[in-house]
């Protein structure tokens, strides 16, 4: 036998998270994504403390373009746009990230169980998901928000619930295909518990699909919040969110285009940030990736 | 209930009348078809014995493996593992017994979790069965990897970083880490190149001599089954056609199907190729979904008689108790000789 | 007859196919992959040449480069491939389409995916015939029946209207061979044609190749990893390792007097050649792994795995040189007693 016994006993293998971090940090675009996302989170957390009162109306400077006093200009009521974008970040990010996170946790749990066990639970859940997916995401969210009533919590709940069916469908498909892999049969034959199989075999191998879903869902939820707020079903004025700012800017698009540009830019950059971050995470979590 | 007095007397695996039918087609409409993957087989594996189960595609050999490891529930029959009836045990009741029976699959590229390191893969069964402390597990895993000939530095690698042969060694290490009484190996070397295949077959024999497990070795390759097995069962369309020791099967095959199978196997020896008259079977293997009366081989058998078409032959010993054949034409006086027939 | 028959008759009259110093490179993200290095062979009428080796040795790349199926964008091909004296590299893609299926046809490993599932097999055979020959549909149909009978499909007339999914794997592979021989090709490239088949079915398919060679005089390049298949049907053998031919001779010779340590290793690894050692069955395995195809040092590529390697082996690459007449080996330690 060619028993390859090495003389040197190597140090304990590096912990997995360190390898993942290393692979992540080797991707410049992933770092750009991370920086963007962190920057907007920072804006949401500390921004409102540094800027002036977002509701302070100054009729001296109605619809004034960017200046030293108001770096991003003022709106139709003379409110500082920078302060309003910073405050809006809170609502928008909360609505986008929290609703998506809730949807992922609920949807992945239900979807993996449904796809792994099949049977009656899967049959019933599958039909419900089919019916719910017949409604477009936004219409579903609008309907739910109308029932729940207008408030930030209810907006998040409505956005989360309306995202769940799509997540269930993805998770269920992943679980079904991974369930048929030989390494899962092997784990069952070894006497692994079902919970362990789902957590150690199915979930990690489905992770990249969920990350991709999350990077698409967060921006969609941010825009969803904007729509709900525009329809009066979301955060109520004078509270700001990027969506409210954007819709408010609509009437003054000709006179004061910067009113739409800055909240729009915020949404676009956040979307970009989450997309790059998601791509980087997906690659870093895949052991087949380089380094 | 016969309580065994001596551990050595209980066979590691005892299969009686095993049947597995799959139904296909819609559940709602009437047009359902039954595929008879395994159609009543008996099989016994003693302690430390390697039994080869050889057959072509559709013979049901892999389904036997799935039933024995209880990855699927048999339609009928009984399976006894170390004397204990496991035929209808629930998954929860089966779980503790799974430390006694392990499985190695054909494809080393899909049989290892791509998101786990070699060390995690091999130690997982220990964790799941709560064996030892973290330290104990680490040393057991190291020892097992060493036995299968894997270098220590491979411990922290992922499956995709390994060659096919290395992966199959990892699969072996995982299957053996709990020291099971029985290993079911389903075509474990069929996806490998011949030089790698040789080293894996050597490792299996080394490990078997070292650890003393029993093995059900499922394959379609005659030369592999001849090399590795102590005893061989030949399957065709869900039934065992012939079962005997390795030497006897290759020296004097009795069943016409076995004779044709041995003759069809390409031999890497031009002299032997020329000396032998090749038996080429006409027709295809019938679909296991069709219900066939009589002997399953009668549609292709060159010596079939009327009785073969109507009456199903039982697997019985004719002259020698160690040599069982399911054929009407094989009697205590002898068996049909297809070689002679082909020469004539 | 052939579209390229107008070309000047080759000086070497017996050779149908001549491959001369073939070199194939792929440029990939990981660098330049040298899949085939300096491979030469000639194939006579009615000859079956087996290209044998393990996965990654380049045997399939050789096979696919003959009918120019590699795709010019990815691969860089050097050396010449001559069919009846005509260099295939000089033909336009349009001329080449005419050569494919007519003069050179290919049988692939996987009969499940090589047939179009939407058409009956009769239509698929007729289409190939009418693509290359000006014959009436009815005449092509009659030809198709003959072809199916030739490859041993019973009840051929009725089978013409069958769809591929209605046939078994063995039957589909027979249909593929019938399509391959439909226009009486000079050369058939068969890439692992029986690997996906059961052994009792394989025996029948190999028998067809033998019959084609004997009755039609078709020359066949058989790509296989199975030395048993080589012994069954091949007339001559080229053993490939890491992109190069390391040993080349007649089939009888390679089994009687294998000279290259790699060939010996392959033969020794066959389970049917098990040795008894210390009361236990053992197989001779080849230690180590195949070198990556991205490097090509001037040394014997097998040396790191070779039991007979010496310093001279890595000093320079041993050329494929005559060992005895008709038997060429790329090894400075060729021959000698069997290494146990």
mmCIF file of C-alpha atoms in Angstrom, chain A residues 4-276:
data_model
loop_
_atom_site.group_PDB
_atom_site.id
_atom_site.type_symbol
_atom_site.label_atom_id
_atom_site.label_comp_id
_atom_site.label_asym_id
_atom_site.label_seq_id
_atom_site.Cartn_x
_atom_site.Cartn_y
_atom_site.Cartn_z
ATOM 1 C CA UNK A 4 1.345 8.321 2.524
ATOM 2 C CA UNK A 5 2.122 9.215 6.103
ATOM 3 C CA UNK A 6 3.766 12.570 6.339
ATOM 4 C CA UNK A 7 6.459 13.050 8.907
ATOM 5 C CA UNK A 8 5.410 16.550 9.838
ATOM 6 C CA UNK A 9 2.166 16.898 11.669
ATOM 7 C CA UNK A 10 0.637 20.065 10.291
ATOM 8 C CA UNK A 11 -0.882 22.693 12.491
ATOM 9 C CA UNK A 12 -4.620 22.493 13.032
ATOM 10 C CA UNK A 13 -6.431 23.409 9.848
ATOM 11 C CA UNK A 14 -7.384 27.014 9.612
ATOM 12 C CA UNK A 15 -10.945 27.629 10.785
ATOM 13 C CA UNK A 16 -13.434 27.785 7.975
ATOM 14 C CA UNK A 17 -14.630 31.347 8.528
ATOM 15 C CA UNK A 18 -11.067 32.578 8.150
ATOM 16 C CA UNK A 19 -10.769 30.910 4.767
ATOM 17 C CA UNK A 20 -14.080 32.378 3.724
ATOM 18 C CA UNK A 21 -12.965 35.818 4.860
ATOM 19 C CA UNK A 22 -9.716 35.434 2.942
ATOM 20 C CA UNK A 23 -11.481 34.427 -0.225
ATOM 21 C CA UNK A 24 -13.895 37.322 0.216
ATOM 22 C CA UNK A 25 -11.138 39.875 0.730
ATOM 23 C CA UNK A 26 -9.419 38.692 -2.441
ATOM 24 C CA UNK A 27 -12.305 40.051 -4.481
ATOM 25 C CA UNK A 28 -12.038 43.814 -5.095
ATOM 26 C CA UNK A 29 -15.637 44.149 -6.273
ATOM 27 C CA UNK A 30 -16.887 42.378 -3.170
ATOM 28 C CA UNK A 31 -15.040 44.918 -1.035
ATOM 29 C CA UNK A 32 -16.573 47.775 -3.020
ATOM 30 C CA UNK A 33 -19.988 46.227 -2.321
ATOM 31 C CA UNK A 34 -19.244 45.842 1.354
ATOM 32 C CA UNK A 35 -18.025 49.448 1.611
ATOM 33 C CA UNK A 36 -21.146 50.748 -0.142
ATOM 34 C CA UNK A 37 -23.482 48.789 2.089
ATOM 35 C CA UNK A 38 -21.583 49.792 5.241
ATOM 36 C CA UNK A 39 -21.558 53.418 4.094
ATOM 37 C CA UNK A 40 -25.323 53.487 3.725
ATOM 38 C CA UNK A 41 -25.820 51.744 7.040
ATOM 39 C CA UNK A 42 -23.549 54.362 8.612
ATOM 40 C CA UNK A 43 -25.572 57.058 6.894
ATOM 41 C CA UNK A 44 -28.743 55.587 8.333
ATOM 42 C CA UNK A 45 -27.332 55.255 11.846
ATOM 43 C CA UNK A 46 -25.256 58.388 12.382
ATOM 44 C CA UNK A 47 -26.414 60.594 9.520
ATOM 45 C CA UNK A 48 -29.520 61.951 11.230
ATOM 46 C CA UNK A 49 -27.436 62.972 14.251
ATOM 47 C CA UNK A 50 -25.075 65.071 12.178
ATOM 48 C CA UNK A 51 -27.515 66.754 9.873
ATOM 49 C CA UNK A 52 -30.085 69.377 10.680
ATOM 50 C CA UNK A 53 -33.719 68.654 11.505
ATOM 51 C CA UNK A 54 -35.207 67.041 8.398
ATOM 52 C CA UNK A 55 -38.605 68.551 9.096
ATOM 53 C CA UNK A 56 -37.377 72.099 9.589
ATOM 54 C CA UNK A 57 -39.026 74.239 6.956
ATOM 55 C CA UNK A 58 -37.246 77.323 5.725
ATOM 56 C CA UNK A 59 -39.363 79.223 3.241
ATOM 57 C CA UNK A 60 -36.453 81.503 2.427
ATOM 58 C CA UNK A 61 -34.787 78.746 0.459
ATOM 59 C CA UNK A 62 -37.565 76.853 -1.234
ATOM 60 C CA UNK A 63 -36.326 74.640 -4.100
ATOM 61 C CA UNK A 64 -32.795 75.973 -3.935
ATOM 62 C CA UNK A 65 -30.067 74.020 -5.716
ATOM 63 C CA UNK A 66 -27.107 72.505 -3.807
ATOM 64 C CA UNK A 67 -25.130 75.097 -1.882
ATOM 65 C CA UNK A 68 -22.770 75.252 1.087
ATOM 66 C CA UNK A 69 -25.601 75.546 3.558
ATOM 67 C CA UNK A 70 -27.615 72.816 1.918
ATOM 68 C CA UNK A 71 -25.156 70.471 0.171
ATOM 69 C CA UNK A 72 -27.923 68.613 -1.642
ATOM 70 C CA UNK A 73 -30.296 71.533 -1.978
ATOM 71 C CA UNK A 74 -33.756 72.070 -0.464
ATOM 72 C CA UNK A 75 -37.216 70.866 -1.367
ATOM 73 C CA UNK A 76 -40.506 72.618 -2.051
ATOM 74 C CA UNK A 77 -40.987 73.346 1.642
ATOM 75 C CA UNK A 78 -37.388 74.484 2.099
ATOM 76 C CA UNK A 79 -36.348 71.316 3.943
ATOM 77 C CA UNK A 80 -32.732 70.193 3.735
ATOM 78 C CA UNK A 81 -32.472 67.295 1.224
ATOM 79 C CA UNK A 82 -29.296 65.870 2.795
ATOM 80 C CA UNK A 83 -31.035 65.580 6.150
ATOM 81 C CA UNK A 84 -34.048 64.000 4.540
ATOM 82 C CA UNK A 85 -31.938 61.472 2.535
ATOM 83 C CA UNK A 86 -30.063 60.533 5.703
ATOM 84 C CA UNK A 87 -33.293 60.045 7.616
ATOM 85 C CA UNK A 88 -34.857 58.250 4.699
ATOM 86 C CA UNK A 89 -31.987 55.757 4.715
ATOM 87 C CA UNK A 90 -33.237 54.464 8.054
ATOM 88 C CA UNK A 91 -36.710 53.699 6.814
ATOM 89 C CA UNK A 92 -35.601 52.386 3.430
ATOM 90 C CA UNK A 93 -32.870 50.100 4.706
ATOM 91 C CA UNK A 94 -35.048 48.832 7.537
ATOM 92 C CA UNK A 95 -37.852 48.088 5.130
ATOM 93 C CA UNK A 96 -35.544 46.458 2.576
ATOM 94 C CA UNK A 97 -33.214 44.466 4.780
ATOM 95 C CA UNK A 98 -35.502 43.470 7.627
ATOM 96 C CA UNK A 99 -38.369 42.403 5.399
ATOM 97 C CA UNK A 100 -36.044 40.347 3.206
ATOM 98 C CA UNK A 101 -34.371 38.770 6.223
ATOM 99 C CA UNK A 102 -37.727 37.752 7.677
ATOM 100 C CA UNK A 103 -38.860 36.390 4.322
ATOM 101 C CA UNK A 104 -35.657 34.370 3.935
ATOM 102 C CA UNK A 105 -35.834 32.834 7.401
ATOM 103 C CA UNK A 106 -39.491 31.864 7.053
ATOM 104 C CA UNK A 107 -39.303 30.889 3.391
ATOM 105 C CA UNK A 108 -36.104 28.845 3.659
ATOM 106 C CA UNK A 109 -37.363 26.955 6.692
ATOM 107 C CA UNK A 110 -40.694 26.080 5.097
ATOM 108 C CA UNK A 111 -39.195 25.446 1.663
ATOM 109 C CA UNK A 112 -36.401 23.167 2.843
ATOM 110 C CA UNK A 113 -38.723 21.105 5.011
ATOM 111 C CA UNK A 114 -41.260 20.895 2.226
ATOM 112 C CA UNK A 115 -38.722 19.881 -0.408
ATOM 113 C CA UNK A 116 -36.828 17.482 1.838
ATOM 114 C CA UNK A 117 -39.795 15.519 3.144
ATOM 115 C CA UNK A 118 -42.213 15.908 0.229
ATOM 116 C CA UNK A 119 -45.480 14.222 1.219
ATOM 117 C CA UNK A 120 -48.761 15.941 2.128
ATOM 118 C CA UNK A 121 -47.141 18.987 3.705
ATOM 119 C CA UNK A 122 -45.327 19.680 0.463
ATOM 120 C CA UNK A 123 -48.430 19.077 -1.633
ATOM 121 C CA UNK A 124 -50.511 21.551 0.403
ATOM 122 C CA UNK A 125 -47.773 24.180 0.703
ATOM 123 C CA UNK A 126 -46.949 23.846 -2.981
ATOM 124 C CA UNK A 127 -50.516 24.664 -3.988
ATOM 125 C CA UNK A 128 -50.712 27.655 -1.638
ATOM 126 C CA UNK A 129 -47.443 29.004 -3.020
ATOM 127 C CA UNK A 130 -48.705 28.546 -6.565
ATOM 128 C CA UNK A 131 -51.818 30.573 -5.787
ATOM 129 C CA UNK A 132 -49.890 33.349 -4.003
ATOM 130 C CA UNK A 133 -47.326 33.587 -6.792
ATOM 131 C CA UNK A 134 -50.145 34.315 -9.212
ATOM 132 C CA UNK A 135 -50.278 37.837 -7.675
ATOM 133 C CA UNK A 136 -47.463 40.192 -8.651
ATOM 134 C CA UNK A 137 -45.231 41.003 -5.683
ATOM 135 C CA UNK A 138 -46.236 44.665 -5.427
ATOM 136 C CA UNK A 139 -49.970 44.092 -5.781
ATOM 137 C CA UNK A 140 -49.775 41.501 -3.054
ATOM 138 C CA UNK A 141 -47.826 43.890 -0.820
ATOM 139 C CA UNK A 142 -50.276 46.728 -1.490
ATOM 140 C CA UNK A 143 -53.204 44.505 -0.595
ATOM 141 C CA UNK A 144 -51.565 43.357 2.628
ATOM 142 C CA UNK A 145 -50.524 46.874 3.620
ATOM 143 C CA UNK A 146 -54.072 48.096 3.025
ATOM 144 C CA UNK A 147 -55.392 45.438 5.405
ATOM 145 C CA UNK A 148 -52.711 45.983 8.050
ATOM 146 C CA UNK A 149 -52.818 49.748 8.039
ATOM 147 C CA UNK A 150 -50.130 52.337 7.497
ATOM 148 C CA UNK A 151 -47.049 52.173 9.712
ATOM 149 C CA UNK A 152 -43.411 51.232 9.308
ATOM 150 C CA UNK A 153 -43.900 47.882 11.077
ATOM 151 C CA UNK A 154 -46.819 47.021 8.890
ATOM 152 C CA UNK A 155 -44.922 47.967 5.745
ATOM 153 C CA UNK A 156 -42.115 45.623 6.756
ATOM 154 C CA UNK A 157 -44.625 42.869 7.548
ATOM 155 C CA UNK A 158 -46.427 43.318 4.240
ATOM 156 C CA UNK A 159 -43.173 43.290 2.252
ATOM 157 C CA UNK A 160 -41.885 40.243 4.155
ATOM 158 C CA UNK A 161 -45.057 38.208 3.697
ATOM 159 C CA UNK A 162 -45.293 38.990 0.017
ATOM 160 C CA UNK A 163 -41.709 37.821 -0.536
ATOM 161 C CA UNK A 164 -42.144 34.500 1.261
ATOM 162 C CA UNK A 165 -43.776 32.496 -1.584
ATOM 163 C CA UNK A 166 -40.895 33.139 -3.986
ATOM 164 C CA UNK A 167 -38.344 32.127 -1.336
ATOM 165 C CA UNK A 168 -40.288 28.959 -0.534
ATOM 166 C CA UNK A 169 -40.314 27.973 -4.163
ATOM 167 C CA UNK A 170 -36.549 28.434 -4.534
ATOM 168 C CA UNK A 171 -35.751 26.650 -1.275
ATOM 169 C CA UNK A 172 -38.084 23.784 -2.119
ATOM 170 C CA UNK A 173 -36.479 23.272 -5.529
ATOM 171 C CA UNK A 174 -32.994 23.340 -4.062
ATOM 172 C CA UNK A 175 -33.924 20.895 -1.302
ATOM 173 C CA UNK A 176 -35.471 18.486 -3.782
ATOM 174 C CA UNK A 177 -32.457 18.409 -6.062
ATOM 175 C CA UNK A 178 -29.945 18.191 -3.211
ATOM 176 C CA UNK A 179 -32.039 15.481 -1.564
ATOM 177 C CA UNK A 180 -31.319 13.270 -4.570
ATOM 178 C CA UNK A 181 -27.549 13.690 -4.330
ATOM 179 C CA UNK A 182 -25.620 10.661 -3.223
ATOM 180 C CA UNK A 183 -23.987 12.496 -0.361
ATOM 181 C CA UNK A 184 -27.409 12.936 1.212
ATOM 182 C CA UNK A 185 -28.220 9.250 0.725
ATOM 183 C CA UNK A 186 -24.857 8.548 2.288
ATOM 184 C CA UNK A 187 -25.653 10.730 5.286
ATOM 185 C CA UNK A 188 -28.999 8.970 5.770
ATOM 186 C CA UNK A 189 -27.266 5.606 5.511
ATOM 187 C CA UNK A 190 -24.747 6.765 8.142
ATOM 188 C CA UNK A 191 -27.577 7.443 10.541
ATOM 189 C CA UNK A 192 -27.429 11.227 10.526
ATOM 190 C CA UNK A 193 -30.447 12.984 12.005
ATOM 191 C CA UNK A 194 -32.722 14.751 9.570
ATOM 192 C CA UNK A 195 -32.089 18.101 11.227
ATOM 193 C CA UNK A 196 -28.360 17.647 10.819
ATOM 194 C CA UNK A 197 -28.776 16.645 7.192
ATOM 195 C CA UNK A 198 -30.862 19.717 6.430
ATOM 196 C CA UNK A 199 -28.468 22.059 8.251
ATOM 197 C CA UNK A 200 -25.139 20.547 7.177
ATOM 198 C CA UNK A 201 -25.874 19.145 3.753
ATOM 199 C CA UNK A 202 -28.885 20.836 2.206
ATOM 200 C CA UNK A 203 -28.559 24.396 3.514
ATOM 201 C CA UNK A 204 -24.867 24.999 2.708
ATOM 202 C CA UNK A 205 -25.263 23.616 -0.787
ATOM 203 C CA UNK A 206 -28.304 25.787 -1.427
ATOM 204 C CA UNK A 207 -26.699 28.903 0.070
ATOM 205 C CA UNK A 208 -25.639 30.496 -3.197
ATOM 206 C CA UNK A 209 -29.215 30.417 -4.519
ATOM 207 C CA UNK A 210 -30.432 32.189 -1.378
ATOM 208 C CA UNK A 211 -27.724 34.838 -1.569
ATOM 209 C CA UNK A 212 -28.624 35.576 -5.147
ATOM 210 C CA UNK A 213 -32.288 35.790 -4.136
ATOM 211 C CA UNK A 214 -31.427 38.172 -1.277
ATOM 212 C CA UNK A 215 -29.444 40.538 -3.468
ATOM 213 C CA UNK A 216 -32.384 40.830 -5.822
ATOM 214 C CA UNK A 217 -34.998 40.995 -3.061
ATOM 215 C CA UNK A 218 -33.490 43.793 -0.946
ATOM 216 C CA UNK A 219 -33.565 46.437 -3.700
ATOM 217 C CA UNK A 220 -37.017 45.220 -4.746
ATOM 218 C CA UNK A 221 -38.232 45.667 -1.183
ATOM 219 C CA UNK A 222 -36.725 49.175 -0.984
ATOM 220 C CA UNK A 223 -38.650 50.114 -4.107
ATOM 221 C CA UNK A 224 -41.706 48.305 -2.733
ATOM 222 C CA UNK A 225 -41.574 50.475 0.351
ATOM 223 C CA UNK A 226 -41.366 53.537 -1.887
ATOM 224 C CA UNK A 227 -44.476 52.446 -3.744
ATOM 225 C CA UNK A 228 -46.423 51.737 -0.579
ATOM 226 C CA UNK A 229 -45.439 55.109 0.856
ATOM 227 C CA UNK A 230 -46.380 56.828 -2.375
ATOM 228 C CA UNK A 231 -49.814 55.245 -2.181
ATOM 229 C CA UNK A 232 -50.122 56.439 1.383
ATOM 230 C CA UNK A 233 -49.945 52.914 2.747
ATOM 231 C CA UNK A 234 -46.464 53.228 4.182
ATOM 232 C CA UNK A 235 -44.592 55.681 6.307
ATOM 233 C CA UNK A 236 -46.621 58.835 6.728
ATOM 234 C CA UNK A 237 -45.281 62.297 5.861
ATOM 235 C CA UNK A 238 -43.565 64.283 7.138
ATOM 236 C CA UNK A 239 -41.428 61.197 7.861
ATOM 237 C CA UNK A 240 -38.972 60.626 5.082
ATOM 238 C CA UNK A 241 -37.971 57.572 3.143
ATOM 239 C CA UNK A 242 -36.150 57.426 -0.191
ATOM 240 C CA UNK A 243 -39.343 56.378 -1.829
ATOM 241 C CA UNK A 244 -41.280 59.312 -0.400
ATOM 242 C CA UNK A 245 -38.538 61.713 -1.448
ATOM 243 C CA UNK A 246 -38.505 60.299 -4.929
ATOM 244 C CA UNK A 247 -42.244 60.504 -5.386
ATOM 245 C CA UNK A 248 -42.353 63.990 -3.895
ATOM 246 C CA UNK A 249 -39.694 65.104 -6.332
ATOM 247 C CA UNK A 250 -41.817 64.059 -9.238
ATOM 248 C CA UNK A 251 -43.810 67.316 -9.433
ATOM 249 C CA UNK A 252 -40.675 69.454 -9.555
ATOM 250 C CA UNK A 253 -38.689 67.346 -11.984
ATOM 251 C CA UNK A 254 -38.325 70.277 -14.419
ATOM 252 C CA UNK A 255 -37.448 72.994 -11.870
ATOM 253 C CA UNK A 256 -35.403 70.978 -9.389
ATOM 254 C CA UNK A 257 -34.099 67.725 -10.887
ATOM 255 C CA UNK A 258 -31.627 67.297 -8.006
ATOM 256 C CA UNK A 259 -34.595 66.472 -5.761
ATOM 257 C CA UNK A 260 -35.015 63.195 -7.647
ATOM 258 C CA UNK A 261 -31.324 62.630 -8.375
ATOM 259 C CA UNK A 262 -30.070 62.185 -4.795
ATOM 260 C CA UNK A 263 -32.656 59.749 -3.416
ATOM 261 C CA UNK A 264 -32.504 57.924 -6.747
ATOM 262 C CA UNK A 265 -28.736 57.723 -6.509
ATOM 263 C CA UNK A 266 -29.037 56.406 -2.959
ATOM 264 C CA UNK A 267 -31.354 53.608 -4.109
ATOM 265 C CA UNK A 268 -29.138 52.751 -7.079
ATOM 266 C CA UNK A 269 -25.934 52.669 -5.040
ATOM 267 C CA UNK A 270 -27.521 50.568 -2.305
ATOM 268 C CA UNK A 271 -28.760 48.131 -4.929
ATOM 269 C CA UNK A 272 -25.311 47.980 -6.477
ATOM 270 C CA UNK A 273 -23.726 47.518 -3.062
ATOM 271 C CA UNK A 274 -25.955 44.603 -2.130
ATOM 272 C CA UNK A 275 -25.442 43.000 -5.531
ATOM 273 C CA UNK A 276 -21.647 43.161 -5.324
#
